Amino acid sequence: MLLVKTLRSSTFRLALIAIAAFGLIVAAIMAYVYVGTLAYVRSRVGDVGDHEGFTAMIELAMIAVAVLLAVLASLAAVLVTRRTVGRIEEINATSRAIMLAGLDQRIPLRGSHDEWDRVAENLNQMLDRIETLMGEVKQVSDNVAHDLRTPLTRMRGRLEKAYHAQRNGESDAALIGDTIADLDSVLGMFASITRISEIETRARRSAFRALDLAEIAGEVVELYDAAAEQIATRLSLSGDREVPVTGDRDLLFDAIANLVDNAIKHGRAGGQVTVTCRNAGDGAMIAITDDGPGIPAGQRDHVFKRFYRLEQSRYTPGNGLGLSLVAAVARLHGAEITLHDDAPGLTVQLSFPPCLP
């Protein structure tokens, strides 16, 4: 079966064309040698003697060489093409298996470390990435369905109860207020998704300008100071007084605000939250540190995914989009985001590249 595919393949036809061209060149060289040899013999011995035997010997030798070259060339073309077609068939077979069974199939490697093995490795890595992304899409879809089901179910229940009850001004006003709050939560979720998508498509780089990161951090600390005082948490700002950075002020404000808000909510009640801004070489650094339970090491690679939440039951307030927005803002600004365990507590650090001229 493979031999039939080999003989029918375009690679084999190209190989035959190349061999034919090579054969014409060899035939021209052999003809030149043949004519030259006869001319040389005649020039040395003249027409005296019988040259027929000598001529027949040369012709036989040339025919034998030509046949041998043709056989060897054809065999080489078949072997090389068979190897190429074989590797292509492995890729095709894996592709068909993926279409029929799923993304868990991979192209087999032969361990030869040649260009075909490198192609197979790259395709397998691409399949790994696609499988990961598909898993994340499924997880996001499940999380969105769960997060939407709760407020929509509450709204339907309240509306159905109001529909069957007698009209009451105070009750109706409370129902309308609660329903509006749930709708605002749903709309806020979709607004966050839209904003993250906008950031990830780099649609807001036009707003980049020279900024003072310490000034932005100070405004965030001032905004959240009252919220920290309500749970007796000490919120403070430290570091350099001026930390230049190039970026979008609104996006940086939102990213830092999300980190500070998370630190206050998930830190220890009555604890300490510290925002530190420093110049780091030619770049800038901001770190938000709390003394709460932190994030388990096995989940730190997942917390920046959309709708991912450490609390898997998803009954606590929130939608798991805050850190996704922080990660999108960091990517847009070319910043590196890292998590450090302070035992107890967690430090989230954003390291920005040098300011643009």
JSON list of C-alpha atoms in Angstrom, two decimals, residues 32-258:
[
{"chain": "A", "resi": 32, "resn": "TYR", "atom": "CA", "xyz": [31.20, 12.95, -25.56]},
{"chain": "A", "resi": 33, "resn": "VAL", "atom": "CA", "xyz": [33.56, 10.34, -24.08]},
{"chain": "A", "resi": 34, "resn": "TYR", "atom": "CA", "xyz": [32.48, 7.78, -26.66]},
{"chain": "A", "resi": 35, "resn": "VAL", "atom": "CA", "xyz": [32.99, 10.07, -29.66]},
{"chain": "A", "resi": 36, "resn": "GLY", "atom": "CA", "xyz": [36.20, 11.43, -28.21]},
{"chain": "A", "resi": 37, "resn": "THR", "atom": "CA", "xyz": [37.60, 7.96, -27.60]},
{"chain": "A", "resi": 38, "resn": "LEU", "atom": "CA", "xyz": [36.89, 6.85, -31.18]},
{"chain": "A", "resi": 39, "resn": "ALA", "atom": "CA", "xyz": [38.39, 10.03, -32.56]},
{"chain": "A", "resi": 40, "resn": "TYR", "atom": "CA", "xyz": [41.49, 9.54, -30.43]},
{"chain": "A", "resi": 41, "resn": "VAL", "atom": "CA", "xyz": [41.91, 5.93, -31.55]},
{"chain": "A", "resi": 42, "resn": "ARG", "atom": "CA", "xyz": [41.55, 6.86, -35.23]},
{"chain": "A", "resi": 43, "resn": "SER", "atom": "CA", "xyz": [44.03, 9.69, -34.83]},
{"chain": "A", "resi": 44, "resn": "ARG", "atom": "CA", "xyz": [46.59, 7.31, -33.36]},
{"chain": "A", "resi": 45, "resn": "VAL", "atom": "CA", "xyz": [46.21, 4.22, -35.56]},
{"chain": "A", "resi": 46, "resn": "GLY", "atom": "CA", "xyz": [44.28, 5.61, -38.52]},
{"chain": "A", "resi": 47, "resn": "ASP", "atom": "CA", "xyz": [41.77, 3.47, -40.33]},
{"chain": "A", "resi": 48, "resn": "VAL", "atom": "CA", "xyz": [44.13, 0.51, -40.36]},
{"chain": "A", "resi": 49, "resn": "GLY", "atom": "CA", "xyz": [42.81, -2.46, -38.46]},
{"chain": "A", "resi": 50, "resn": "ASP", "atom": "CA", "xyz": [39.41, -3.55, -37.30]},
{"chain": "A", "resi": 51, "resn": "HIS", "atom": "CA", "xyz": [37.79, -1.09, -34.88]},
{"chain": "A", "resi": 52, "resn": "GLU", "atom": "CA", "xyz": [34.44, -2.87, -34.72]},
{"chain": "A", "resi": 53, "resn": "GLY", "atom": "CA", "xyz": [35.40, -5.04, -31.75]},
{"chain": "A", "resi": 54, "resn": "PHE", "atom": "CA", "xyz": [36.78, -2.09, -29.84]},
{"chain": "A", "resi": 55, "resn": "THR", "atom": "CA", "xyz": [33.71, 0.00, -30.68]},
{"chain": "A", "resi": 56, "resn": "ALA", "atom": "CA", "xyz": [31.34, -2.78, -29.59]},
{"chain": "A", "resi": 57, "resn": "MET", "atom": "CA", "xyz": [33.22, -3.11, -26.29]},
{"chain": "A", "resi": 58, "resn": "ILE", "atom": "CA", "xyz": [32.91, 0.61, -25.57]},
{"chain": "A", "resi": 59, "resn": "GLU", "atom": "CA", "xyz": [29.22, 0.61, -26.51]},
{"chain": "A", "resi": 60, "resn": "LEU", "atom": "CA", "xyz": [28.56, -2.39, -24.27]},
{"chain": "A", "resi": 61, "resn": "ALA", "atom": "CA", "xyz": [30.36, -0.75, -21.39]},
{"chain": "A", "resi": 62, "resn": "MET", "atom": "CA", "xyz": [28.41, 2.48, -21.84]},
{"chain": "A", "resi": 63, "resn": "ILE", "atom": "CA", "xyz": [25.09, 0.61, -22.04]},
{"chain": "A", "resi": 64, "resn": "ALA", "atom": "CA", "xyz": [25.97, -1.31, -18.87]},
{"chain": "A", "resi": 65, "resn": "VAL", "atom": "CA", "xyz": [26.89, 1.91, -17.04]},
{"chain": "A", "resi": 66, "resn": "ALA", "atom": "CA", "xyz": [23.70, 3.58, -18.25]},
{"chain": "A", "resi": 67, "resn": "VAL", "atom": "CA", "xyz": [21.53, 0.66, -17.08]},
{"chain": "A", "resi": 68, "resn": "LEU", "atom": "CA", "xyz": [23.32, 0.53, -13.73]},
{"chain": "A", "resi": 69, "resn": "LEU", "atom": "CA", "xyz": [22.88, 4.27, -13.20]},
{"chain": "A", "resi": 70, "resn": "ALA", "atom": "CA", "xyz": [19.20, 4.04, -14.12]},
{"chain": "A", "resi": 71, "resn": "VAL", "atom": "CA", "xyz": [18.61, 1.15, -11.70]},
{"chain": "A", "resi": 72, "resn": "LEU", "atom": "CA", "xyz": [20.51, 2.83, -8.86]},
{"chain": "A", "resi": 73, "resn": "ALA", "atom": "CA", "xyz": [18.78, 6.17, -9.48]},
{"chain": "A", "resi": 74, "resn": "SER", "atom": "CA", "xyz": [15.34, 4.58, -9.57]},
{"chain": "A", "resi": 75, "resn": "LEU", "atom": "CA", "xyz": [16.05, 2.61, -6.39]},
{"chain": "A", "resi": 76, "resn": "ALA", "atom": "CA", "xyz": [17.30, 5.75, -4.64]},
{"chain": "A", "resi": 77, "resn": "ALA", "atom": "CA", "xyz": [14.23, 7.69, -5.78]},
{"chain": "A", "resi": 78, "resn": "VAL", "atom": "CA", "xyz": [11.88, 4.99, -4.46]},
{"chain": "A", "resi": 79, "resn": "LEU", "atom": "CA", "xyz": [13.69, 4.70, -1.11]},
{"chain": "A", "resi": 80, "resn": "VAL", "atom": "CA", "xyz": [13.90, 8.43, -0.50]},
{"chain": "A", "resi": 81, "resn": "THR", "atom": "CA", "xyz": [10.32, 9.03, -1.62]},
{"chain": "A", "resi": 82, "resn": "ARG", "atom": "CA", "xyz": [9.08, 6.05, 0.39]},
{"chain": "A", "resi": 83, "resn": "ARG", "atom": "CA", "xyz": [10.67, 7.51, 3.54]},
{"chain": "A", "resi": 84, "resn": "THR", "atom": "CA", "xyz": [9.14, 10.92, 2.87]},
{"chain": "A", "resi": 85, "resn": "VAL", "atom": "CA", "xyz": [5.71, 9.51, 2.06]},
{"chain": "A", "resi": 86, "resn": "GLY", "atom": "CA", "xyz": [5.90, 7.29, 5.14]},
{"chain": "A", "resi": 87, "resn": "ARG", "atom": "CA", "xyz": [6.44, 10.24, 7.47]},
{"chain": "A", "resi": 88, "resn": "ILE", "atom": "CA", "xyz": [3.71, 12.23, 5.73]},
{"chain": "A", "resi": 89, "resn": "GLU", "atom": "CA", "xyz": [1.33, 9.28, 6.14]},
{"chain": "A", "resi": 90, "resn": "GLU", "atom": "CA", "xyz": [2.10, 9.19, 9.87]},
{"chain": "A", "resi": 91, "resn": "ILE", "atom": "CA", "xyz": [1.14, 12.85, 10.12]},
{"chain": "A", "resi": 92, "resn": "ASN", "atom": "CA", "xyz": [-2.01, 12.25, 8.04]},
{"chain": "A", "resi": 93, "resn": "ALA", "atom": "CA", "xyz": [-2.97, 9.23, 10.15]},
{"chain": "A", "resi": 94, "resn": "THR", "atom": "CA", "xyz": [-2.56, 11.23, 13.36]},
{"chain": "A", "resi": 95, "resn": "SER", "atom": "CA", "xyz": [-4.60, 14.08, 11.88]},
{"chain": "A", "resi": 96, "resn": "ARG", "atom": "CA", "xyz": [-7.41, 11.68, 10.99]},
{"chain": "A", "resi": 97, "resn": "ALA", "atom": "CA", "xyz": [-7.28, 10.14, 14.47]},
{"chain": "A", "resi": 98, "resn": "ILE", "atom": "CA", "xyz": [-7.51, 13.59, 16.04]},
{"chain": "A", "resi": 99, "resn": "MET", "atom": "CA", "xyz": [-10.54, 14.47, 13.92]},
{"chain": "A", "resi": 100, "resn": "LEU", "atom": "CA", "xyz": [-12.24, 11.22, 14.89]},
{"chain": "A", "resi": 101, "resn": "ALA", "atom": "CA", "xyz": [-11.17, 10.66, 18.50]},
{"chain": "A", "resi": 102, "resn": "GLY", "atom": "CA", "xyz": [-9.89, 13.92, 19.98]},
{"chain": "A", "resi": 103, "resn": "LEU", "atom": "CA", "xyz": [-6.77, 15.90, 20.75]},
{"chain": "A", "resi": 104, "resn": "ASP", "atom": "CA", "xyz": [-5.04, 13.21, 22.82]},
{"chain": "A", "resi": 105, "resn": "GLN", "atom": "CA", "xyz": [-3.29, 11.69, 19.78]},
{"chain": "A", "resi": 106, "resn": "ARG", "atom": "CA", "xyz": [0.31, 12.63, 18.95]},
{"chain": "A", "resi": 107, "resn": "ILE", "atom": "CA", "xyz": [2.60, 12.07, 15.95]},
{"chain": "A", "resi": 108, "resn": "PRO", "atom": "CA", "xyz": [5.11, 9.28, 16.71]},
{"chain": "A", "resi": 109, "resn": "LEU", "atom": "CA", "xyz": [8.81, 10.19, 16.80]},
{"chain": "A", "resi": 110, "resn": "ARG", "atom": "CA", "xyz": [11.49, 7.87, 15.40]},
{"chain": "A", "resi": 111, "resn": "GLY", "atom": "CA", "xyz": [14.35, 9.26, 17.46]},
{"chain": "A", "resi": 112, "resn": "SER", "atom": "CA", "xyz": [16.38, 10.12, 14.38]},
{"chain": "A", "resi": 113, "resn": "HIS", "atom": "CA", "xyz": [16.44, 13.84, 15.32]},
{"chain": "A", "resi": 114, "resn": "ASP", "atom": "CA", "xyz": [16.21, 14.72, 11.63]},
{"chain": "A", "resi": 115, "resn": "GLU", "atom": "CA", "xyz": [14.05, 17.39, 10.06]},
{"chain": "A", "resi": 116, "resn": "TRP", "atom": "CA", "xyz": [10.99, 15.12, 10.08]},
{"chain": "A", "resi": 117, "resn": "ASP", "atom": "CA", "xyz": [11.36, 14.47, 13.80]},
{"chain": "A", "resi": 118, "resn": "ARG", "atom": "CA", "xyz": [11.64, 18.23, 14.35]},
{"chain": "A", "resi": 119, "resn": "VAL", "atom": "CA", "xyz": [8.47, 18.80, 12.32]},
{"chain": "A", "resi": 120, "resn": "ALA", "atom": "CA", "xyz": [6.69, 16.11, 14.37]},
{"chain": "A", "resi": 121, "resn": "GLU", "atom": "CA", "xyz": [7.92, 17.67, 17.64]},
{"chain": "A", "resi": 122, "resn": "ASN", "atom": "CA", "xyz": [6.67, 21.11, 16.58]},
{"chain": "A", "resi": 123, "resn": "LEU", "atom": "CA", "xyz": [3.29, 19.72, 15.55]},
{"chain": "A", "resi": 124, "resn": "ASN", "atom": "CA", "xyz": [3.01, 17.80, 18.83]},
{"chain": "A", "resi": 125, "resn": "GLN", "atom": "CA", "xyz": [3.80, 20.97, 20.79]},
{"chain": "A", "resi": 126, "resn": "MET", "atom": "CA", "xyz": [1.17, 22.81, 18.77]},
{"chain": "A", "resi": 127, "resn": "LEU", "atom": "CA", "xyz": [-1.33, 20.06, 19.59]},
{"chain": "A", "resi": 128, "resn": "ASP", "atom": "CA", "xyz": [-0.40, 20.31, 23.28]},
{"chain": "A", "resi": 129, "resn": "ARG", "atom": "CA", "xyz": [-1.04, 24.05, 23.16]},
{"chain": "A", "resi": 130, "resn": "ILE", "atom": "CA", "xyz": [-4.36, 23.59, 21.35]},
{"chain": "A", "resi": 131, "resn": "GLU", "atom": "CA", "xyz": [-5.44, 20.93, 23.85]},
{"chain": "A", "resi": 132, "resn": "THR", "atom": "CA", "xyz": [-4.56, 23.27, 26.73]},
{"chain": "A", "resi": 133, "resn": "LEU", "atom": "CA", "xyz": [-6.48, 26.16, 25.16]},
{"chain": "A", "resi": 134, "resn": "MET", "atom": "CA", "xyz": [-9.49, 23.95, 24.48]},
{"chain": "A", "resi": 135, "resn": "GLY", "atom": "CA", "xyz": [-9.45, 22.82, 28.09]},
{"chain": "A", "resi": 136, "resn": "GLU", "atom": "CA", "xyz": [-9.30, 26.44, 29.24]},
{"chain": "A", "resi": 137, "resn": "VAL", "atom": "CA", "xyz": [-12.21, 27.35, 26.94]},
{"chain": "A", "resi": 138, "resn": "LYS", "atom": "CA", "xyz": [-14.26, 24.51, 28.40]},
{"chain": "A", "resi": 139, "resn": "GLN", "atom": "CA", "xyz": [-13.38, 25.59, 31.93]},
{"chain": "A", "resi": 140, "resn": "VAL", "atom": "CA", "xyz": [-14.25, 29.19, 31.16]},
{"chain": "A", "resi": 141, "resn": "SER", "atom": "CA", "xyz": [-17.57, 28.12, 29.62]},
{"chain": "A", "resi": 142, "resn": "ASP", "atom": "CA", "xyz": [-18.41, 26.06, 32.70]},
{"chain": "A", "resi": 143, "resn": "ASN", "atom": "CA", "xyz": [-17.47, 28.92, 35.03]},
{"chain": "A", "resi": 144, "resn": "VAL", "atom": "CA", "xyz": [-19.45, 31.48, 33.02]},
{"chain": "A", "resi": 145, "resn": "ALA", "atom": "CA", "xyz": [-22.50, 29.19, 33.05]},
{"chain": "A", "resi": 146, "resn": "HIS", "atom": "CA", "xyz": [-22.17, 28.76, 36.82]},
{"chain": "A", "resi": 147, "resn": "ASP", "atom": "CA", "xyz": [-21.62, 32.46, 37.53]},
{"chain": "A", "resi": 148, "resn": "LEU", "atom": "CA", "xyz": [-24.56, 33.47, 35.35]},
{"chain": "A", "resi": 149, "resn": "ARG", "atom": "CA", "xyz": [-26.91, 30.79, 36.60]},
{"chain": "A", "resi": 150, "resn": "THR", "atom": "CA", "xyz": [-26.87, 32.04, 40.20]},
{"chain": "A", "resi": 151, "resn": "PRO", "atom": "CA", "xyz": [-27.93, 35.68, 39.64]},
{"chain": "A", "resi": 152, "resn": "LEU", "atom": "CA", "xyz": [-30.35, 34.76, 36.85]},
{"chain": "A", "resi": 153, "resn": "THR", "atom": "CA", "xyz": [-31.97, 32.12, 39.03]},
{"chain": "A", "resi": 154, "resn": "ARG", "atom": "CA", "xyz": [-32.35, 34.62, 41.86]},
{"chain": "A", "resi": 155, "resn": "MET", "atom": "CA", "xyz": [-33.89, 37.19, 39.52]},
{"chain": "A", "resi": 156, "resn": "ARG", "atom": "CA", "xyz": [-36.35, 34.67, 38.10]},
{"chain": "A", "resi": 157, "resn": "GLY", "atom": "CA", "xyz": [-37.34, 33.50, 41.55]},
{"chain": "A", "resi": 158, "resn": "ARG", "atom": "CA", "xyz": [-37.99, 37.02, 42.79]},
{"chain": "A", "resi": 159, "resn": "LEU", "atom": "CA", "xyz": [-39.94, 37.98, 39.68]},
{"chain": "A", "resi": 160, "resn": "GLU", "atom": "CA", "xyz": [-42.06, 34.82, 39.84]},
{"chain": "A", "resi": 161, "resn": "LYS", "atom": "CA", "xyz": [-42.80, 35.43, 43.51]},
{"chain": "A", "resi": 162, "resn": "ALA", "atom": "CA", "xyz": [-43.76, 39.04, 42.78]},
{"chain": "A", "resi": 163, "resn": "TYR", "atom": "CA", "xyz": [-45.92, 37.94, 39.86]},
{"chain": "A", "resi": 164, "resn": "HIS", "atom": "CA", "xyz": [-48.09, 35.72, 42.06]},
{"chain": "A", "resi": 165, "resn": "ALA", "atom": "CA", "xyz": [-48.20, 38.13, 45.02]},
{"chain": "A", "resi": 166, "resn": "GLN", "atom": "CA", "xyz": [-50.32, 41.23, 45.51]},
{"chain": "A", "resi": 167, "resn": "ARG", "atom": "CA", "xyz": [-48.76, 44.54, 44.65]},
{"chain": "A", "resi": 168, "resn": "ASN", "atom": "CA", "xyz": [-46.92, 46.19, 47.50]},
{"chain": "A", "resi": 169, "resn": "GLY", "atom": "CA", "xyz": [-44.93, 49.37, 46.99]},
{"chain": "A", "resi": 170, "resn": "GLU", "atom": "CA", "xyz": [-42.13, 48.64, 49.48]},
{"chain": "A", "resi": 171, "resn": "SER", "atom": "CA", "xyz": [-41.75, 44.99, 48.47]},
{"chain": "A", "resi": 172, "resn": "ASP", "atom": "CA", "xyz": [-41.79, 45.85, 44.78]},
{"chain": "A", "resi": 173, "resn": "ALA", "atom": "CA", "xyz": [-39.14, 48.53, 45.31]},
{"chain": "A", "resi": 174, "resn": "ALA", "atom": "CA", "xyz": [-36.91, 46.08, 47.20]},
{"chain": "A", "resi": 175, "resn": "LEU", "atom": "CA", "xyz": [-37.39, 43.44, 44.49]},
{"chain": "A", "resi": 176, "resn": "ILE", "atom": "CA", "xyz": [-36.56, 45.91, 41.74]},
{"chain": "A", "resi": 177, "resn": "GLY", "atom": "CA", "xyz": [-33.45, 47.06, 43.63]},
{"chain": "A", "resi": 178, "resn": "ASP", "atom": "CA", "xyz": [-32.20, 43.49, 44.18]},
{"chain": "A", "resi": 179, "resn": "THR", "atom": "CA", "xyz": [-32.87, 42.62, 40.53]},
{"chain": "A", "resi": 180, "resn": "ILE", "atom": "CA", "xyz": [-31.01, 45.68, 39.31]},
{"chain": "A", "resi": 181, "resn": "ALA", "atom": "CA", "xyz": [-28.06, 44.73, 41.55]},
{"chain": "A", "resi": 182, "resn": "ASP", "atom": "CA", "xyz": [-27.94, 41.24, 40.04]},
{"chain": "A", "resi": 183, "resn": "LEU", "atom": "CA", "xyz": [-28.21, 42.64, 36.53]},
{"chain": "A", "resi": 184, "resn": "ASP", "atom": "CA", "xyz": [-25.38, 45.07, 37.29]},
{"chain": "A", "resi": 185, "resn": "SER", "atom": "CA", "xyz": [-23.29, 42.11, 38.41]},
{"chain": "A", "resi": 186, "resn": "VAL", "atom": "CA", "xyz": [-23.95, 40.26, 35.15]},
{"chain": "A", "resi": 187, "resn": "LEU", "atom": "CA", "xyz": [-23.32, 43.35, 33.04]},
{"chain": "A", "resi": 188, "resn": "GLY", "atom": "CA", "xyz": [-20.14, 44.04, 35.00]},
{"chain": "A", "resi": 189, "resn": "MET", "atom": "CA", "xyz": [-18.91, 40.56, 34.19]},
{"chain": "A", "resi": 190, "resn": "PHE", "atom": "CA", "xyz": [-19.42, 41.08, 30.46]},
{"chain": "A", "resi": 191, "resn": "ALA", "atom": "CA", "xyz": [-17.86, 44.54, 30.67]},
{"chain": "A", "resi": 192, "resn": "SER", "atom": "CA", "xyz": [-14.78, 43.00, 32.29]},
{"chain": "A", "resi": 193, "resn": "ILE", "atom": "CA", "xyz": [-14.56, 40.36, 29.56]},
{"chain": "A", "resi": 194, "resn": "THR", "atom": "CA", "xyz": [-14.82, 43.03, 26.87]},
{"chain": "A", "resi": 195, "resn": "ARG", "atom": "CA", "xyz": [-12.18, 45.17, 28.52]},
{"chain": "A", "resi": 196, "resn": "ILE", "atom": "CA", "xyz": [-9.74, 42.28, 28.89]},
{"chain": "A", "resi": 197, "resn": "SER", "atom": "CA", "xyz": [-10.22, 41.42, 25.21]},
{"chain": "A", "resi": 198, "resn": "GLU", "atom": "CA", "xyz": [-9.63, 45.04, 24.27]},
{"chain": "A", "resi": 199, "resn": "ILE", "atom": "CA", "xyz": [-6.41, 45.11, 26.30]},
{"chain": "A", "resi": 200, "resn": "GLU", "atom": "CA", "xyz": [-5.20, 41.82, 24.86]},
{"chain": "A", "resi": 201, "resn": "THR", "atom": "CA", "xyz": [-5.67, 43.10, 21.31]},
{"chain": "A", "resi": 202, "resn": "ARG", "atom": "CA", "xyz": [-3.41, 46.05, 22.21]},
{"chain": "A", "resi": 203, "resn": "ALA", "atom": "CA", "xyz": [-6.10, 48.50, 21.20]},
{"chain": "A", "resi": 204, "resn": "ARG", "atom": "CA", "xyz": [-5.13, 51.01, 23.90]},
{"chain": "A", "resi": 205, "resn": "ARG", "atom": "CA", "xyz": [-1.43, 51.63, 23.26]},
{"chain": "A", "resi": 206, "resn": "SER", "atom": "CA", "xyz": [-2.34, 55.03, 21.86]},
{"chain": "A", "resi": 207, "resn": "ALA", "atom": "CA", "xyz": [-2.86, 56.22, 25.45]},
{"chain": "A", "resi": 208, "resn": "PHE", "atom": "CA", "xyz": [0.70, 55.40, 26.52]},
{"chain": "A", "resi": 209, "resn": "ARG", "atom": "CA", "xyz": [2.69, 58.27, 28.01]},
{"chain": "A", "resi": 210, "resn": "ALA", "atom": "CA", "xyz": [5.29, 58.98, 30.71]},
{"chain": "A", "resi": 211, "resn": "LEU", "atom": "CA", "xyz": [3.83, 58.37, 34.19]},
{"chain": "A", "resi": 212, "resn": "ASP", "atom": "CA", "xyz": [4.84, 58.24, 37.82]},
{"chain": "A", "resi": 213, "resn": "LEU", "atom": "CA", "xyz": [4.02, 54.75, 39.11]},
{"chain": "A", "resi": 214, "resn": "ALA", "atom": "CA", "xyz": [4.44, 55.87, 42.74]},
{"chain": "A", "resi": 215, "resn": "GLU", "atom": "CA", "xyz": [1.82, 58.59, 42.24]},
{"chain": "A", "resi": 216, "resn": "ILE", "atom": "CA", "xyz": [-0.69, 56.11, 40.80]},
{"chain": "A", "resi": 217, "resn": "ALA", "atom": "CA", "xyz": [-0.02, 53.68, 43.64]},
{"chain": "A", "resi": 218, "resn": "GLY", "atom": "CA", "xyz": [-0.54, 56.50, 46.15]},
{"chain": "A", "resi": 219, "resn": "GLU", "atom": "CA", "xyz": [-3.95, 57.28, 44.67]},
{"chain": "A", "resi": 220, "resn": "VAL", "atom": "CA", "xyz": [-4.94, 53.61, 44.89]},
{"chain": "A", "resi": 221, "resn": "VAL", "atom": "CA", "xyz": [-3.82, 53.41, 48.53]},
{"chain": "A", "resi": 222, "resn": "GLU", "atom": "CA", "xyz": [-5.80, 56.55, 49.34]},
{"chain": "A", "resi": 223, "resn": "LEU", "atom": "CA", "xyz": [-8.89, 55.09, 47.62]},
{"chain": "A", "resi": 224, "resn": "TYR", "atom": "CA", "xyz": [-8.76, 51.78, 49.51]},
{"chain": "A", "resi": 225, "resn": "ASP", "atom": "CA", "xyz": [-7.67, 53.16, 52.88]},
{"chain": "A", "resi": 226, "resn": "ALA", "atom": "CA", "xyz": [-11.25, 53.33, 54.16]},
{"chain": "A", "resi": 227, "resn": "ALA", "atom": "CA", "xyz": [-12.03, 49.77, 53.03]},
{"chain": "A", "resi": 228, "resn": "ALA", "atom": "CA", "xyz": [-8.90, 48.53, 54.85]},
{"chain": "A", "resi": 229, "resn": "GLU", "atom": "CA", "xyz": [-9.86, 50.37, 58.04]},
{"chain": "A", "resi": 230, "resn": "GLN", "atom": "CA", "xyz": [-13.24, 48.62, 58.12]},
{"chain": "A", "resi": 231, "resn": "ILE", "atom": "CA", "xyz": [-11.50, 45.28, 58.77]},
{"chain": "A", "resi": 232, "resn": "ALA", "atom": "CA", "xyz": [-8.68, 46.86, 60.85]},
{"chain": "A", "resi": 233, "resn": "THR", "atom": "CA", "xyz": [-6.11, 46.20, 58.11]},
{"chain": "A", "resi": 234, "resn": "ARG", "atom": "CA", "xyz": [-3.15, 48.58, 57.88]},
{"chain": "A", "resi": 235, "resn": "LEU", "atom": "CA", "xyz": [-2.62, 49.73, 54.31]},
{"chain": "A", "resi": 236, "resn": "SER", "atom": "CA", "xyz": [0.65, 51.55, 53.61]},
{"chain": "A", "resi": 237, "resn": "LEU", "atom": "CA", "xyz": [2.81, 52.79, 50.73]},
{"chain": "A", "resi": 238, "resn": "SER", "atom": "CA", "xyz": [6.61, 52.58, 50.74]},
{"chain": "A", "resi": 239, "resn": "GLY", "atom": "CA", "xyz": [9.56, 52.81, 48.36]},
{"chain": "A", "resi": 240, "resn": "ASP", "atom": "CA", "xyz": [10.86, 55.56, 46.08]},
{"chain": "A", "resi": 241, "resn": "ARG", "atom": "CA", "xyz": [8.98, 58.84, 45.81]},
{"chain": "A", "resi": 242, "resn": "GLU", "atom": "CA", "xyz": [9.22, 58.96, 42.00]},
{"chain": "A", "resi": 243, "resn": "VAL", "atom": "CA", "xyz": [9.11, 55.84, 39.83]},
{"chain": "A", "resi": 244, "resn": "PRO", "atom": "CA", "xyz": [8.89, 56.72, 36.12]},
{"chain": "A", "resi": 245, "resn": "VAL", "atom": "CA", "xyz": [7.12, 54.31, 33.80]},
{"chain": "A", "resi": 246, "resn": "THR", "atom": "CA", "xyz": [5.57, 54.43, 30.32]},
{"chain": "A", "resi": 247, "resn": "GLY", "atom": "CA", "xyz": [1.99, 53.24, 30.04]},
{"chain": "A", "resi": 248, "resn": "ASP", "atom": "CA", "xyz": [-1.74, 53.80, 30.17]},
{"chain": "A", "resi": 249, "resn": "ARG", "atom": "CA", "xyz": [-2.66, 55.54, 33.43]},
{"chain": "A", "resi": 250, "resn": "ASP", "atom": "CA", "xyz": [-6.21, 54.18, 33.66]},
{"chain": "A", "resi": 251, "resn": "LEU", "atom": "CA", "xyz": [-5.15, 50.59, 33.00]},
{"chain": "A", "resi": 252, "resn": "LEU", "atom": "CA", "xyz": [-2.28, 50.74, 35.49]},
{"chain": "A", "resi": 253, "resn": "PHE", "atom": "CA", "xyz": [-4.62, 52.25, 38.09]},
{"chain": "A", "resi": 254, "resn": "ASP", "atom": "CA", "xyz": [-7.13, 49.44, 37.56]},
{"chain": "A", "resi": 255, "resn": "ALA", "atom": "CA", "xyz": [-4.45, 46.74, 37.73]},
{"chain": "A", "resi": 256, "resn": "ILE", "atom": "CA", "xyz": [-2.96, 48.07, 40.98]},
{"chain": "A", "resi": 257, "resn": "ALA", "atom": "CA", "xyz": [-6.45, 48.61, 42.42]},
{"chain": "A", "resi": 258, "resn": "ASN", "atom": "CA", "xyz": [-7.35, 44.97, 41.67]}
]
